[in-house]
Amino acid sequence: MSKRHIYIIACGGTIAGKAAAADDLTGYTAGAVAVEDLVAAVPQIADYAVITGEQFCNIDSSDMTESLWLELARRVQAIAVREDIDGIVITHGTDTMEETAYFLSLTVHTPVPVILTGAMRPATAISADGPLNLLEAVQTAATPGAADYGVLVVMNGTIHAARFVEKTDTTHVDTFQSRQMGCLGFIQDGQALFYQKPVTCYNDGSVFSSQGLSDLPKVVIMYAYVGMNPAAIDDAVRQGAKAIIVAGLGHGRMPADVWQQAQQAMKQGVVIVRASRTLGGIVTAVPEYDGTICANTLTPQKAKILVQLALSQSQDAHQLQQVFRYY
Ligand code: SIN
C-alpha cells in the first residue's frame, strides 16, 4: 500500500516550546518551534506517511480565540475534502486542546481523520513527550476508518473522543483522560486500536458548521462557590452575554441570591445553562431550576461551545435542551 498523505496543521503550544535548559519543564516559551522543525525531529514519521506541514499559528493555547477557531474549522474543512489528503494532524497547546477539539468535532464534516496532539514537556526537555505524541497522532491519522470516531485527541499512547476528553493534571504526561466514559483506544506498535465509539452527534451527525459564521455569541462561564456575588450575573448581562454557563455546585446548583438574579436574566432572554463544578455525573432538569438548560455531562467549557453554536440556529429553550441531550 502506498504511504498515506497526512497534513499537519501546527498551532503552537508546548510541543513547539523552547526552554533555556533541558531540565526546565515549566519555565519555557510555548509556540517557539516551527512546523518543519517539529516534523524533522521525528524522522520515523516518514515510515508511515508523506507529510505536508502548515503553520496556522504559533501561540500558547491560552491565547486561542473564537475567531481563530472559526478560521481553523474552515481551514480543516477545506483540507479534509482534498482527494490527495488521507488525514489531518493538528498540533496544539494542551491547555485548551479539549475545547478546540470539541469545537472542530461539531463544525467540521470530514471524510478523513482529524487528530489533535501536543505535549506536556517542551521540545527542549529531557524525555520530551512531543515527538512520540506526534508520531502516534500521524499513525492514527493514517489509519483507515479512524474518521468514524470523530475528532480525536491522541496523547500519551491513548486515543480520546473530543466530546469526553479533559486535561486533568497541570504537568503530568498522562494528563488527558476521558474520566466519565473512558478512552476510545490505544496506539500499540504503530497501530491505532479502537475499542469503543461515541454515540453523541459529531462530524456528519452534527448540524453545526463554521460556514457563514463571522463570530460566536458572547457566552460567559461563572463558577459557583460560597460567597458568590449575584451581581456578576447582572454584569454579564450588561456586557451583552446571550447565555451564562453556571459551573454549579453539585447537581448544577447555585446560591439562592444568584438564582434570583439568574431568573431576572432569563426574563431578559438570557439562556442559563446549569453545568457542574464537580466535573463528573449528569446535570438534569429539576423543578427548582425551571427554565434553565441542563449541560448533561458536558464540562462548563464544552457546554459554552455547544450553546454558542446552538444559539446560532435557535433561541428556543426546548430545542436548546434537545441539543444538549444529543451532542
Ligand atoms: C499551551 O497550552 O499552549 C501551553 C501548555 C501546553 O501546551 O502544555
Short mmCIF file of C-alpha atoms and ligand atoms in Angstrom, two decimals:
data_model
loop_
_atom_site.label_atom_id
_atom_site.label_comp_id
_atom_site.label_asym_id
_atom_site.label_seq_id
_atom_site.Cartn_x
_atom_site.Cartn_y
_atom_site.Cartn_z
CA MET A 1 0.00 0.00 0.00
CA SER A 2 1.34 3.46 -0.83
CA LYS A 3 2.04 5.75 2.10
CA ARG A 4 -0.83 7.88 3.37
CA HIS A 5 -0.64 11.65 2.86
CA ILE A 6 -1.07 13.39 6.22
CA TYR A 7 -1.46 17.16 6.51
CA ILE A 8 -0.09 18.71 9.72
CA ILE A 9 -1.56 22.00 10.85
CA ALA A 10 0.64 23.50 13.56
CA CYS A 11 -0.87 25.84 16.12
CA GLY A 12 1.91 26.10 18.73
CA GLY A 13 1.80 25.00 22.37
CA THR A 14 4.37 23.19 24.48
CA ILE A 15 5.04 20.65 21.73
CA ALA A 16 6.61 23.65 19.97
CA GLY A 17 8.03 25.02 23.24
CA LYS A 18 11.64 26.01 23.95
CA ALA A 19 13.30 26.33 27.37
CA ALA A 20 16.76 27.59 28.29
CA ALA A 21 17.70 24.27 29.94
CA ALA A 22 16.80 20.62 29.30
CA ASP A 23 15.59 20.18 32.89
CA ASP A 24 13.29 23.21 32.74
CA LEU A 25 9.81 21.69 32.40
CA THR A 26 7.66 24.71 33.26
CA GLY A 27 9.55 27.97 32.54
CA TYR A 28 9.54 27.80 28.75
CA THR A 29 8.09 29.69 25.80
CA ALA A 30 5.26 27.80 24.11
CA GLY A 31 4.88 28.14 20.34
CA ALA A 32 8.55 28.79 19.53
CA VAL A 33 9.40 25.91 17.15
CA ALA A 34 8.20 25.90 13.52
CA VAL A 35 6.28 23.02 11.96
CA GLU A 36 9.23 21.98 9.71
CA ASP A 37 11.42 21.52 12.80
CA LEU A 38 8.71 19.59 14.68
CA VAL A 39 8.44 17.13 11.80
CA ALA A 40 12.21 16.97 11.22
CA ALA A 41 12.67 15.94 14.87
CA VAL A 42 10.69 12.73 14.21
CA PRO A 43 12.27 11.05 11.13
CA GLN A 44 10.28 7.85 11.88
CA ILE A 45 7.15 9.66 10.59
CA ALA A 46 8.46 9.11 7.05
CA ASP A 47 8.00 5.33 7.54
CA TYR A 48 4.24 5.84 7.89
CA ALA A 49 3.26 8.88 5.87
CA VAL A 50 4.12 11.58 3.43
CA ILE A 51 3.75 14.87 5.28
CA THR A 52 2.71 18.36 4.27
CA GLY A 53 3.03 20.92 7.06
CA GLU A 54 1.38 24.29 7.53
CA GLN A 55 1.97 26.83 10.30
CA PHE A 56 -1.58 28.02 11.05
CA CYS A 57 -0.48 29.99 14.11
CA ASN A 58 2.26 29.58 16.72
CA ILE A 59 0.72 30.50 20.04
CA ASP A 60 0.36 29.46 23.64
CA SER A 61 -3.11 27.91 23.55
CA SER A 62 -4.19 30.27 26.36
CA ASP A 63 -4.31 32.80 23.51
CA MET A 64 -6.59 30.71 21.30
CA THR A 65 -9.62 32.79 20.27
CA GLU A 66 -13.08 32.07 18.94
CA SER A 67 -12.25 33.81 15.66
CA LEU A 68 -9.18 31.57 15.26
CA TRP A 69 -11.48 28.57 15.90
CA LEU A 70 -13.79 29.64 13.10
CA GLU A 71 -10.83 30.16 10.76
CA LEU A 72 -9.26 26.84 11.79
CA ALA A 73 -12.52 24.95 11.24
CA ARG A 74 -12.80 26.38 7.73
CA ARG A 75 -9.16 25.53 7.01
CA VAL A 76 -9.56 21.95 8.27
CA GLN A 77 -12.75 21.57 6.22
CA ALA A 78 -11.01 22.81 3.06
CA ILE A 79 -8.10 20.38 3.51
CA ALA A 80 -10.30 17.44 4.58
CA VAL A 81 -12.18 17.37 1.29
CA ARG A 82 -9.00 17.31 -0.83
CA GLU A 83 -8.71 14.00 -2.62
CA ASP A 84 -4.95 13.78 -2.06
CA ILE A 85 -5.24 14.05 1.77
CA ASP A 86 -5.82 10.95 3.93
CA GLY A 87 -5.72 12.53 7.36
CA ILE A 88 -5.07 15.72 9.33
CA VAL A 89 -3.00 16.20 12.49
CA ILE A 90 -3.30 19.44 14.43
CA THR A 91 -0.52 20.25 16.89
CA HIS A 92 -1.90 22.44 19.67
CA GLY A 93 -1.22 23.59 23.21
CA THR A 94 -2.70 21.27 25.79
CA ASP A 95 -4.35 23.94 27.96
CA THR A 96 -7.29 24.47 25.59
CA MET A 97 -6.87 21.41 23.35
CA GLU A 98 -10.11 19.80 24.56
CA GLU A 99 -12.08 22.95 23.66
CA THR A 100 -10.62 23.24 20.15
CA ALA A 101 -11.16 19.51 19.61
CA TYR A 102 -14.82 19.72 20.66
CA PHE A 103 -15.41 22.84 18.55
CA LEU A 104 -13.94 21.12 15.48
CA SER A 105 -15.87 17.91 16.16
CA LEU A 106 -19.11 19.90 15.89
CA THR A 107 -18.23 22.14 12.96
CA VAL A 108 -16.07 20.07 10.59
CA HIS A 109 -17.68 17.50 8.32
CA THR A 110 -14.83 15.36 7.20
CA PRO A 111 -14.28 12.06 5.45
CA VAL A 112 -10.71 11.86 6.84
CA PRO A 113 -9.41 11.53 10.43
CA VAL A 114 -8.69 14.76 12.32
CA ILE A 115 -6.33 14.26 15.27
CA LEU A 116 -5.14 16.81 17.82
CA THR A 117 -1.91 16.27 19.69
CA GLY A 118 0.54 18.25 21.80
CA ALA A 119 3.00 17.79 24.61
CA MET A 120 3.36 18.37 28.31
CA ARG A 121 7.12 18.88 28.09
CA PRO A 122 8.78 21.40 25.76
CA ALA A 123 10.70 20.21 22.71
CA THR A 124 13.98 21.03 24.51
CA ALA A 125 13.24 18.87 27.59
CA ILE A 126 14.81 15.61 28.71
CA SER A 127 12.22 12.95 27.80
CA ALA A 128 10.13 15.37 25.76
CA ASP A 129 6.79 13.68 25.02
CA GLY A 130 6.04 15.68 21.86
CA PRO A 131 7.96 13.55 19.31
CA LEU A 132 6.21 10.28 20.24
CA ASN A 133 2.84 12.03 20.51
CA LEU A 134 3.32 13.47 17.02
CA LEU A 135 4.33 10.09 15.60
CA GLU A 136 1.33 8.38 17.22
CA ALA A 137 -1.03 11.12 16.02
CA VAL A 138 0.26 10.58 12.46
CA GLN A 139 -0.14 6.81 12.85
CA THR A 140 -3.74 7.32 13.99
CA ALA A 141 -4.46 9.79 11.18
CA ALA A 142 -3.08 7.24 8.72
CA THR A 143 -5.47 4.54 10.00
CA PRO A 144 -8.35 3.94 7.56
CA GLY A 145 -11.67 4.27 9.41
CA ALA A 146 -10.34 6.49 12.22
CA ALA A 147 -12.62 9.31 10.94
CA ASP A 148 -15.63 7.26 12.11
CA TYR A 149 -14.82 8.22 15.71
CA GLY A 150 -14.95 11.98 15.12
CA VAL A 151 -12.24 14.45 16.00
CA LEU A 152 -9.73 12.72 18.30
CA VAL A 153 -7.09 13.70 20.83
CA VAL A 154 -4.04 11.42 20.80
CA MET A 155 -1.70 11.91 23.76
CA ASN A 156 0.49 9.55 25.76
CA GLY A 157 -0.36 6.47 23.72
CA THR A 158 -4.10 6.93 24.23
CA ILE A 159 -6.94 7.88 21.86
CA HIS A 160 -9.74 10.09 23.20
CA ALA A 161 -13.01 11.39 21.73
CA ALA A 162 -13.24 15.19 21.60
CA ARG A 163 -16.59 15.04 23.42
CA PHE A 164 -15.23 13.36 26.54
CA VAL A 165 -11.57 14.26 26.86
CA GLU A 166 -10.34 16.59 29.62
CA LYS A 167 -6.97 17.87 30.76
CA THR A 168 -6.84 16.65 34.36
CA ASP A 169 -3.34 17.40 35.64
CA THR A 170 -1.18 20.53 35.46
CA THR A 171 2.08 18.90 34.42
CA HIS A 172 1.96 15.09 34.15
CA VAL A 173 2.20 13.47 30.72
CA ASP A 174 -0.90 11.35 31.37
CA THR A 175 -2.97 14.49 31.91
CA PHE A 176 -5.56 13.72 29.20
CA GLN A 177 -8.32 11.47 30.46
CA SER A 178 -11.89 10.70 29.42
CA ARG A 179 -12.94 10.47 33.05
CA GLN A 180 -16.60 9.73 32.52
CA MET A 181 -16.69 7.30 29.59
CA GLY A 182 -13.11 6.11 29.20
CA CYS A 183 -10.77 6.44 26.24
CA LEU A 184 -11.58 5.03 22.79
CA GLY A 185 -8.36 3.14 22.29
CA PHE A 186 -4.59 2.97 22.32
CA ILE A 187 -1.66 3.12 19.94
CA GLN A 188 0.43 0.00 20.13
CA ASP A 189 3.45 -0.80 17.92
CA GLY A 190 2.45 1.87 15.43
CA GLN A 191 -1.16 0.75 15.19
CA ALA A 192 -4.23 2.67 16.35
CA LEU A 193 -6.56 0.21 18.10
CA PHE A 194 -10.15 1.23 18.89
CA TYR A 195 -12.42 -0.44 21.46
CA GLN A 196 -15.49 1.79 21.62
CA LYS A 197 -17.26 4.51 19.66
CA PRO A 198 -19.16 7.59 20.89
CA VAL A 199 -22.88 7.76 20.10
CA THR A 200 -23.18 11.54 20.56
CA CYS A 201 -23.52 13.75 17.46
CA TYR A 202 -20.33 14.82 15.69
CA ASN A 203 -18.88 15.22 12.23
CA ASP A 204 -21.65 14.43 9.68
CA GLY A 205 -24.08 13.86 12.55
CA SER A 206 -23.70 17.48 13.64
CA VAL A 207 -25.96 20.17 12.20
CA PHE A 208 -23.41 22.87 13.01
CA SER A 209 -20.79 24.39 10.77
CA SER A 210 -18.40 27.32 10.74
CA GLN A 211 -19.52 28.34 7.23
CA GLY A 212 -21.34 31.65 7.28
CA LEU A 213 -20.46 32.37 10.93
CA SER A 214 -18.40 35.54 11.36
CA ASP A 215 -18.38 35.30 15.16
CA LEU A 216 -19.92 33.42 18.08
CA PRO A 217 -22.41 34.88 20.55
CA LYS A 218 -20.95 36.09 23.84
CA VAL A 219 -21.33 33.39 26.46
CA VAL A 220 -19.73 33.52 29.90
CA ILE A 221 -18.93 30.84 32.46
CA MET A 222 -19.50 31.53 36.16
CA TYR A 223 -18.02 29.34 38.83
CA ALA A 224 -20.33 28.83 41.82
CA TYR A 225 -18.85 29.00 45.32
CA VAL A 226 -19.69 30.06 48.87
CA GLY A 227 -19.93 33.85 48.81
CA MET A 228 -20.51 34.06 45.02
CA ASN A 229 -21.55 37.58 44.07
CA PRO A 230 -25.01 37.61 42.40
CA ALA A 231 -24.18 40.96 40.77
CA ALA A 232 -21.80 39.07 38.48
CA ILE A 233 -24.85 37.76 36.57
CA ASP A 234 -26.12 41.30 36.07
CA ASP A 235 -22.68 42.47 34.92
CA ALA A 236 -22.53 39.68 32.34
CA VAL A 237 -25.98 40.62 31.01
CA ARG A 238 -25.00 44.30 30.77
CA GLN A 239 -21.89 43.27 28.82
CA GLY A 240 -24.10 41.50 26.28
CA ALA A 241 -23.94 37.85 27.34
CA LYS A 242 -26.51 35.79 25.44
CA ALA A 243 -26.01 32.82 27.73
CA ILE A 244 -24.40 32.14 31.09
CA ILE A 245 -22.97 28.73 31.99
CA VAL A 246 -23.09 28.24 35.73
CA ALA A 247 -20.35 25.82 36.80
CA GLY A 248 -22.70 24.94 39.61
CA LEU A 249 -22.42 23.25 42.96
CA GLY A 250 -23.16 19.50 42.92
CA HIS A 251 -26.05 18.80 40.54
CA GLY A 252 -25.77 22.25 38.90
CA ARG A 253 -27.00 24.25 41.88
CA MET A 254 -26.28 27.84 42.93
CA PRO A 255 -26.83 30.10 45.97
CA ALA A 256 -30.43 31.40 46.25
CA ASP A 257 -29.50 35.04 45.63
CA VAL A 258 -27.58 34.05 42.49
CA TRP A 259 -30.57 32.04 41.26
CA GLN A 260 -32.82 35.07 41.82
CA GLN A 261 -30.50 37.16 39.68
CA ALA A 262 -30.32 34.40 37.08
CA GLN A 263 -34.12 34.39 36.84
CA GLN A 264 -34.03 38.15 36.14
CA ALA A 265 -31.53 37.48 33.37
CA MET A 266 -33.78 34.76 31.91
CA LYS A 267 -36.64 37.28 31.78
CA GLN A 268 -34.38 39.41 29.57
CA GLY A 269 -33.86 36.46 27.20
CA VAL A 270 -30.50 35.28 28.54
CA VAL A 271 -30.10 31.48 28.50
CA ILE A 272 -28.91 29.97 31.79
CA VAL A 273 -27.12 26.63 31.43
CA ARG A 274 -26.52 24.56 34.56
CA ALA A 275 -23.29 22.58 34.49
CA SER A 276 -21.37 21.25 37.47
CA ARG A 277 -18.07 22.17 39.02
CA THR A 278 -17.74 18.54 40.19
CA LEU A 279 -16.72 17.57 36.61
CA GLY A 280 -18.49 14.23 36.97
CA GLY A 281 -22.04 12.94 36.53
CA ILE A 282 -25.07 14.31 34.68
CA VAL A 283 -26.89 17.59 35.28
CA THR A 284 -30.61 17.03 34.68
CA ALA A 285 -33.81 19.11 34.91
CA VAL A 286 -35.29 19.78 38.35
CA PRO A 287 -38.43 21.86 39.11
CA GLU A 288 -36.39 24.22 41.35
CA TYR A 289 -34.44 25.49 38.32
CA ASP A 290 -37.32 25.57 35.84
CA GLY A 291 -36.44 27.25 32.55
CA THR A 292 -32.71 26.53 32.70
CA ILE A 293 -30.89 24.33 30.21
CA CYS A 294 -29.00 21.33 31.62
CA ALA A 295 -25.45 20.73 30.44
CA ASN A 296 -25.84 16.94 30.60
CA THR A 297 -22.32 15.53 31.14
CA LEU A 298 -20.52 18.40 29.41
CA THR A 299 -17.90 20.33 31.32
CA PRO A 300 -18.65 24.07 31.62
CA GLN A 301 -16.11 24.95 28.91
CA LYS A 302 -17.63 22.49 26.44
CA ALA A 303 -21.20 23.49 27.38
CA LYS A 304 -20.18 27.04 26.43
CA ILE A 305 -19.12 25.91 22.95
CA LEU A 306 -22.30 23.93 22.38
CA VAL A 307 -24.62 26.74 23.44
CA GLN A 308 -22.68 29.22 21.27
CA LEU A 309 -23.22 27.02 18.21
CA ALA A 310 -26.80 26.15 19.15
CA LEU A 311 -27.73 29.82 19.61
CA SER A 312 -26.54 30.46 16.06
CA GLN A 313 -29.53 28.33 14.95
CA SER A 314 -32.26 28.68 17.59
CA GLN A 315 -33.21 30.50 20.78
CA ASP A 316 -35.99 28.06 21.58
CA ALA A 317 -35.46 26.52 25.04
CA HIS A 318 -36.83 23.11 24.04
CA GLN A 319 -34.55 22.93 21.00
CA LEU A 320 -31.55 24.06 23.02
CA GLN A 321 -32.22 21.34 25.59
CA GLN A 322 -32.53 18.74 22.82
CA VAL A 323 -29.12 19.77 21.51
CA PHE A 324 -27.62 19.16 24.96
CA ARG A 325 -29.33 15.77 25.03
CA TYR A 326 -27.66 14.53 21.85
CA TYR A 327 -24.32 16.35 21.49
C1 SIN B 1 -0.32 25.71 25.82
O1 SIN B 1 -1.42 25.25 26.07
O2 SIN B 1 -0.06 26.30 24.75
C2 SIN B 1 0.78 25.64 26.83
C3 SIN B 1 0.72 24.41 27.63
C4 SIN B 1 0.88 23.13 26.83
O3 SIN B 1 0.86 23.06 25.62
O4 SIN B 1 1.04 22.09 27.53
#
